[in-house]
Amino acid sequence: MKLILRILLSALAVVILAKILPGIGVDSYTTAIIVAIVLSLLNFIVKPILVILTLPITILTLGLFLLIINAIIILLADNLISGFEVTNIWWALLFSLLLSFLQSVLYSLLKDD
């Protein structure tokens, strides 16, 4: 049940950011749920592979390259989902940062006391 709530909260964050940021577009709420699911799957499967492959540059940049990896994951989701649009890597980077922040705020509502 908690997983479903997390996916719905992530979809809510995607919708909110799509309304705020002009470089991000989501067609419907169903597309936002699909975006949340695909992003979680990409973060689970593809991101560890990218982190291992880019470990030297990540070490050289003191971890800042992980932001670029997050933006690449967002752009990959953009290519996989037809109703989700990200115009360029800069919007993907900003979307990634704001999505992480908004998810942490929304997930804090789910904490058990």
Backbone as a printed PyTorch tensor [residue, N CA C, xyz], in Angstrom:
tensor([[[  0.8200,  -1.1970,   0.0000],
         [  0.0000,   0.0000,   0.0000],
         [  0.8680,   1.2680,   0.0000]],

        [[  1.9830,   1.1860,   0.7350],
         [  2.8580,   2.3460,   0.8080],
         [  3.5110,   2.6320,  -0.5470]],

        [[  3.7950,   1.5630,  -1.3160],
         [  4.3760,   1.7450,  -2.6470],
         [  3.4150,   2.4770,  -3.5780]],

        [[  2.1470,   2.1330,  -3.5160],
         [  1.1430,   2.7980,  -4.3520],
         [  1.0260,   4.2690,  -3.9720]],

        [[  1.0590,   4.5550,  -2.6710],
         [  1.0050,   5.9570,  -2.2300],
         [  2.2320,   6.7300,  -2.6980]],

        [[  3.3940,   6.0990,  -2.6650],
         [  4.6070,   6.7700,  -3.1400],
         [  4.5260,   7.0740,  -4.6410]],

        [[  3.9970,   6.1250,  -5.4040],
         [  3.8660,   6.3460,  -6.8460],
         [  2.8730,   7.4730,  -7.1140]],

        [[  1.7680,   7.4820,  -6.3760],
         [  0.7790,   8.5550,  -6.5650],
         [  1.3350,   9.9130,  -6.1490]],

        [[  2.1200,   9.9430,  -5.0790],
         [  2.7380,  11.2100,  -4.6660],
         [  3.7830,  11.6680,  -5.6810]],

        [[  4.5140,  10.7300,  -6.2590],
         [  5.4750,  11.0910,  -7.3160],
         [  4.7450,  11.6290,  -8.5410]],

        [[  3.6160,  11.0110,  -8.8830],
         [  2.8190,  11.4970, -10.0130],
         [  2.2860,  12.8980,  -9.7240]],

        [[  1.8770,  13.1370,  -8.4930],
         [  1.4200,  14.4730,  -8.1070],
         [  2.5490,  15.4860,  -8.2490]],

        [[  3.7550,  15.0960,  -7.8460],
         [  4.9080,  15.9870,  -7.9870],
         [  5.2110,  16.2670,  -9.4530]],

        [[  5.0750,  15.2470, -10.3110],
         [  5.3130,  15.4330, -11.7490],
         [  4.2980,  16.4170, -12.3250]],

        [[  3.0270,  16.2770, -11.9260],
         [  1.9820,  17.1790, -12.4290],
         [  2.2330,  18.6070, -11.9610]],

        [[  2.5970,  18.7700, -10.6990],
         [  2.8490,  20.1110, -10.1620],
         [  4.0130,  20.7720, -10.9060]],

        [[  5.0890,  20.0190, -11.1060],
         [  6.2420,  20.5900, -11.7970],
         [  5.9620,  20.8500, -13.2700]],

        [[  5.1150,  20.0390, -13.8860],
         [  4.7540,  20.2800, -15.2880],
         [  3.9280,  21.5510, -15.4270]],

        [[  3.1330,  21.8700, -14.4110],
         [  2.3540,  23.1140, -14.4400],
         [  3.2490,  24.3330, -14.2190]],

        [[  4.2930,  24.1750, -13.4190],
         [  5.1570,  25.3040, -13.0640],
         [  6.2300,  25.5640, -14.1240]],

        [[  6.8930,  24.5000, -14.5730],
         [  8.0250,  24.6610, -15.4880],
         [  7.5580,  24.6630, -16.9460]],

        [[  7.9250,  25.6730, -17.7220],
         [  7.4720,  25.7300, -19.1130],
         [  8.1510,  24.7110, -20.0280]],

        [[  9.2980,  24.1740, -19.6480],
         [ 10.0050,  23.2290, -20.4980],
         [  9.5890,  21.7820, -20.2980]],

        [[  8.6210,  21.5480, -19.4010],
         [  8.1570,  20.2030, -19.0860],
         [  6.6750,  20.1180, -19.4380]],

        [[  6.2730,  19.0160, -20.0590],
         [  4.8700,  18.8360, -20.4180],
         [  4.3820,  17.4320, -20.1040]],

        [[  3.1970,  17.3560, -19.5110],
         [  2.5410,  16.0790, -19.2290],
         [  1.1160,  16.1980, -19.7460]],

        [[  0.6990,  15.2170, -20.5640],
         [ -0.6210,  15.2850, -21.1840],
         [ -1.7690,  15.0690, -20.2110]],

        [[ -1.6580,  14.0740, -19.3270],
         [ -2.7750,  13.7410, -18.4510],
         [ -2.2430,  13.2050, -17.1290]],

        [[ -3.1670,  12.9720, -16.2100],
         [ -2.7950,  12.4150, -14.9140],
         [ -2.3460,  10.9610, -15.0620]],

        [[ -2.9200,  10.2450, -16.0040],
         [ -2.5000,   8.8670, -16.2620],
         [ -1.0620,   8.8430, -16.7680]],

        [[ -0.7260,   9.7860, -17.6090],
         [  0.6540,   9.8930, -18.0940],
         [  1.5990,  10.2080, -16.9460]],

        [[  1.1650,  11.0290, -15.9990],
         [  1.9990,  11.3540, -14.8410],
         [  2.2510,  10.1140, -13.9890]],

        [[  1.2440,   9.2560, -13.8430],
         [  1.4300,   8.0120, -13.0900],
         [  2.4110,   7.0970, -13.8270]],

        [[  2.2900,   7.0440, -15.1420],
         [  3.2150,   6.2290, -15.9410],
         [  4.6280,   6.7860, -15.8410]],

        [[  4.7660,   8.1100, -15.8370],
         [  6.0760,   8.7450, -15.6840],
         [  6.6740,   8.3720, -14.3360]],

        [[  5.8680,   8.4070, -13.2850],
         [  6.3660,   8.0540, -11.9520],
         [  6.8370,   6.6020, -11.9080]],

        [[  6.0880,   5.7050, -12.5350],
         [  6.4750,   4.2900, -12.5500],
         [  7.7400,   4.0770, -13.3690]],

        [[  7.7980,   4.6920, -14.5460],
         [  8.9690,   4.5200, -15.4180],
         [ 10.2130,   5.1330, -14.7780]],

        [[ 10.0780,   6.2980, -14.1480],
         [ 11.2330,   6.9010, -13.4800],
         [ 11.7340,   6.0300, -12.3400]],

        [[ 10.8200,   5.4360, -11.5890],
         [ 11.2650,   4.5660, -10.4930],
         [ 11.9530,   3.3180, -11.0350]],

        [[ 11.4440,   2.7550, -12.1400],
         [ 12.0940,   1.5910, -12.7400],
         [ 13.4600,   1.9470, -13.3260]],

        [[ 13.5500,   3.0930, -13.9910],
         [ 14.8370,   3.5150, -14.5510],
         [ 15.8530,   3.7970, -13.4460]],

        [[ 15.4020,   4.4010, -12.3550],
         [ 16.3050,   4.6520, -11.2340],
         [ 16.7520,   3.3540, -10.5800]],

        [[ 15.9160,   2.3280, -10.6400],
         [ 16.2450,   1.0450, -10.0330],
         [ 17.1500,   0.2040, -10.9290]],

        [[ 16.9470,   0.2690, -12.2480],
         [ 17.6700,  -0.6180, -13.1570],
         [ 18.8310,   0.0870, -13.8620]],

        [[ 18.5790,   1.2240, -14.4820],
         [ 19.5790,   1.8660, -15.3490],
         [ 20.5620,   2.7330, -14.5670]],

        [[ 20.0930,   3.4260, -13.5460],
         [ 20.9530,   4.3650, -12.8330],
         [ 22.1760,   3.7030, -12.1910]],

        [[ 22.0430,   2.5440, -11.5330],
         [ 23.2630,   1.9270, -10.9770],
         [ 24.3030,   1.5770, -12.0490]],

        [[ 23.8410,   1.1680, -13.2160],
         [ 24.7630,   0.8450, -14.3030],
         [ 25.4910,   2.1090, -14.7660]],

        [[ 24.7370,   3.2010, -14.9200],
         [ 25.3620,   4.4650, -15.3400],
         [ 26.3290,   4.9860, -14.2810]],

        [[ 25.9930,   4.8150, -13.0120],
         [ 26.8730,   5.2860, -11.9450],
         [ 28.1810,   4.5110, -11.9620]],

        [[ 28.1110,   3.1990, -12.1640],
         [ 29.3360,   2.3890, -12.2050],
         [ 30.1730,   2.7350, -13.4330]],

        [[ 29.5240,   2.9180, -14.5830],
         [ 30.2650,   3.2300, -15.8050],
         [ 30.9240,   4.6040, -15.7670]],

        [[ 30.3230,   5.5390, -15.0590],
         [ 30.8550,   6.9070, -15.0120],
         [ 31.5210,   7.2240, -13.6750]],

        [[ 31.9510,   6.2010, -12.9600],
         [ 32.5470,   6.4130, -11.6440],
         [ 33.7870,   7.3190, -11.6710]],

        [[ 34.7000,   7.1770, -12.6310],
         [ 35.8650,   8.0790, -12.6190],
         [ 35.4940,   9.5580, -12.7660]],

        [[ 34.5830,   9.8730, -13.6840],
         [ 34.1980,  11.2800, -13.8550],
         [ 33.3790,  11.7750, -12.6540]],

        [[ 32.6370,  10.8770, -12.0240],
         [ 31.8900,  11.2530, -10.8290],
         [ 32.8470,  11.5840,  -9.6870]],

        [[ 33.9100,  10.8200,  -9.5730],
         [ 34.9040,  11.1050,  -8.5350],
         [ 35.6240,  12.4170,  -8.8280]],

        [[ 35.9700,  12.6460, -10.0960],
         [ 36.6620,  13.8900, -10.4630],
         [ 35.8100,  15.1310, -10.2060]],

        [[ 34.5050,  15.0070, -10.4000],
         [ 33.6240,  16.1580, -10.1980],
         [ 33.0410,  16.1940,  -8.7880]],

        [[ 33.5590,  15.3400,  -7.9180],
         [ 33.1150,  15.2660,  -6.5190],
         [ 31.6160,  14.9840,  -6.4010]],

        [[ 31.1130,  14.1640,  -7.3050],
         [ 29.7140,  13.7310,  -7.2390],
         [ 28.7340,  14.5870,  -8.0110]],

        [[ 29.1830,  15.6940,  -8.5660],
         [ 28.2690,  16.5660,  -9.2980],
         [ 27.7860,  15.9520, -10.6050]],

        [[ 28.5240,  14.9790, -11.1320],
         [ 28.0980,  14.3310, -12.3730],
         [ 26.8380,  13.5000, -12.1550]],

        [[ 26.5390,  13.1650, -10.9080],
         [ 25.3010,  12.4290, -10.6130],
         [ 24.0650,  13.2490, -10.9920]],

        [[ 24.1780,  14.5660, -10.9570],
         [ 23.0770,  15.4200, -11.4110],
         [ 22.8370,  15.2400, -12.9080]],

        [[ 23.9000,  15.1040, -13.6640],
         [ 23.7760,  14.8740, -15.1050],
         [ 23.1770,  13.4930, -15.3670]],

        [[ 23.5640,  12.5110, -14.5670],
         [ 22.9810,  11.1740, -14.7110],
         [ 21.4800,  11.2210, -14.4500]],

        [[ 21.0560,  11.9680, -13.4380],
         [ 19.6220,  12.1200, -13.1640],
         [ 18.9100,  12.7820, -14.3390]],

        [[ 19.5370,  13.7870, -14.9370],
         [ 18.9390,  14.4490, -16.1020],
         [ 18.8550,  13.4940, -17.2860]],

        [[ 19.8510,  12.6380, -17.4470],
         [ 19.8220,  11.6490, -18.5290],
         [ 18.6900,  10.6520, -18.3070]],

        [[ 18.4520,  10.2690, -17.0710],
         [ 17.3430,   9.3660, -16.7480],
         [ 16.0110,  10.0230, -17.1010]],

        [[ 15.8740,  11.3090, -16.8140],
         [ 14.6490,  12.0440, -17.1580],
         [ 14.4670,  12.1000, -18.6780]],

        [[ 15.5410,  12.3710, -19.4100],
         [ 15.4580,  12.4190, -20.8700],
         [ 15.1610,  11.0410, -21.4620]],

        [[ 15.6540,  10.0000, -20.8290],
         [ 15.3470,   8.6420, -21.2720],
         [ 13.8640,   8.3360, -21.0620]],

        [[ 13.3140,   8.7940, -19.9390],
         [ 11.8710,   8.6270, -19.6990],
         [ 11.0750,   9.4310, -20.7210]],

        [[ 11.5870,  10.5890, -21.1000],
         [ 10.9310,  11.4050, -22.1270],
         [ 10.8580,  10.6470, -23.4500]],

        [[ 11.9070,   9.9310, -23.7920],
         [ 11.9120,   9.1580, -25.0380],
         [ 11.0090,   7.9360, -24.9680]],

        [[ 10.8220,   7.3800, -23.7950],
         [ 10.0170,   6.1690, -23.6450],
         [  8.5150,   6.4460, -23.5560]],

        [[  8.1370,   7.6130, -23.0410],
         [  6.7250,   7.9270, -22.8010],
         [  6.2920,   9.0140, -23.7730]],

        [[  5.2160,   8.7410, -24.5060],
         [  4.8000,   9.6740, -25.5570],
         [  4.1200,  10.9330, -25.0150]],

        [[  3.4600,  10.8970, -23.8840],
         [  2.7600,  12.0630, -23.3740],
         [  3.5880,  12.9310, -22.4500]],

        [[  4.8510,  12.6030, -22.2900],
         [  5.7580,  13.3290, -21.3970],
         [  6.8250,  13.9980, -22.2470]],

        [[  6.9920,  15.3220, -22.0850],
         [  7.9410,  16.0690, -22.9010],
         [  8.8830,  16.8900, -22.0400]],

        [[ 10.1650,  16.7920, -22.3710],
         [ 11.2000,  17.6290, -21.7630],
         [ 11.9690,  18.2380, -22.9160]],

        [[ 12.0860,  19.5720, -22.9390],
         [ 12.6470,  20.2340, -24.1180],
         [ 14.1540,  20.0430, -24.2700]],

        [[ 14.9170,  20.1500, -23.1720],
         [ 16.3680,  19.9720, -23.2870],
         [ 16.9380,  19.4850, -21.9560]],

        [[ 18.2580,  19.3200, -21.9240],
         [ 18.8840,  18.7540, -20.7290],
         [ 18.8370,  19.7190, -19.5440]],

        [[ 18.7910,  21.0220, -19.8110],
         [ 18.7470,  21.9850, -18.7070],
         [ 17.4090,  21.9120, -17.9820]],

        [[ 16.3140,  21.7550, -18.7420],
         [ 15.0110,  21.5760, -18.1000],
         [ 14.9540,  20.2380, -17.3740]],

        [[ 15.6030,  19.2290, -17.9250],
         [ 15.6500,  17.9200, -17.2640],
         [ 16.4280,  18.0100, -15.9550]],

        [[ 17.5050,  18.7800, -15.9510],
         [ 18.2960,  18.9600, -14.7350],
         [ 17.4900,  19.6970, -13.6660]],

        [[ 16.8240,  20.7740, -14.0540],
         [ 15.9980,  21.5220, -13.1130],
         [ 14.8220,  20.6740, -12.6230]],

        [[ 14.1990,  19.9340, -13.5340],
         [ 13.0940,  19.0530, -13.1740],
         [ 13.5580,  17.9830, -12.1950]],

        [[ 14.7450,  17.4400, -12.4210],
         [ 15.2870,  16.4130, -11.5390],
         [ 15.5200,  16.9480, -10.1300]],

        [[ 16.1050,  18.1300, -10.0410],
         [ 16.3560,  18.7330,  -8.7250],
         [ 15.0580,  19.0410,  -7.9860]],

        [[ 14.1160,  19.6710,  -8.6810],
         [ 12.8560,  20.0280,  -8.0380],
         [ 12.0090,  18.8040,  -7.7200]],

        [[ 12.0730,  17.7790,  -8.5580],
         [ 11.3350,  16.5490,  -8.2940],
         [ 11.8710,  15.8540,  -7.0460]],

        [[ 13.1750,  15.8230,  -6.8920],
         [ 13.7660,  15.2250,  -5.6940],
         [ 13.3460,  15.9790,  -4.4360]],

        [[ 13.3770,  17.2970,  -4.5120],
         [ 12.9740,  18.1050,  -3.3630],
         [ 11.4990,  17.8960,  -3.0330]],

        [[ 10.6440,  17.9620,  -4.0470],
         [  9.2050,  17.8200,  -3.8270],
         [  8.8470,  16.4220,  -3.3450]],

        [[  9.5240,  15.4080,  -3.8700],
         [  9.2790,  14.0470,  -3.4000],
         [  9.6760,  13.8860,  -1.9430]],

        [[ 10.7730,  14.4840,  -1.5310],
         [ 11.1890,  14.3640,  -0.1350],
         [ 10.1920,  15.0400,   0.7920]],

        [[  9.6270,  16.1610,   0.3480],
         [  8.6050,  16.8360,   1.1560],
         [  7.3410,  15.9960,   1.2200]],

        [[  6.9040,  15.4590,   0.0910],
         [  5.6780,  14.6670,   0.0770],
         [  5.8480,  13.3200,   0.7850]],

        [[  7.0180,  12.7000,   0.6520],
         [  7.2540,  11.4200,   1.3230],
         [  7.3480,  11.5830,   2.8330]],

        [[  7.7130,  12.7710,   3.2870],
         [  7.7770,  13.0040,   4.7380],
         [  6.3740,  12.9340,   5.3470]],

        [[  5.3440,  13.1140,   4.5380],
         [  3.9880,  12.9890,   5.0230],
         [  3.6180,  11.5400,   5.3030]],

        [[  4.3400,  10.5870,   4.6870],
         [  4.0400,   9.1600,   4.8500],
         [  4.7530,   8.5320,   6.0360]],

        [[  5.6550,   9.2380,   6.6770],
         [  6.4220,   8.6420,   7.7700],
         [  5.5100,   8.1740,   8.8820]],

        [[  5.8490,   6.9870,   9.3750],
         [  5.1040,   6.4540,  10.5190],
         [  5.7330,   6.9830,  11.8000]],

        [[  4.9000,   7.3460,  12.7520],
         [  5.4230,   7.8760,  14.0190],
         [  5.9400,   6.7860,  14.9250]]])
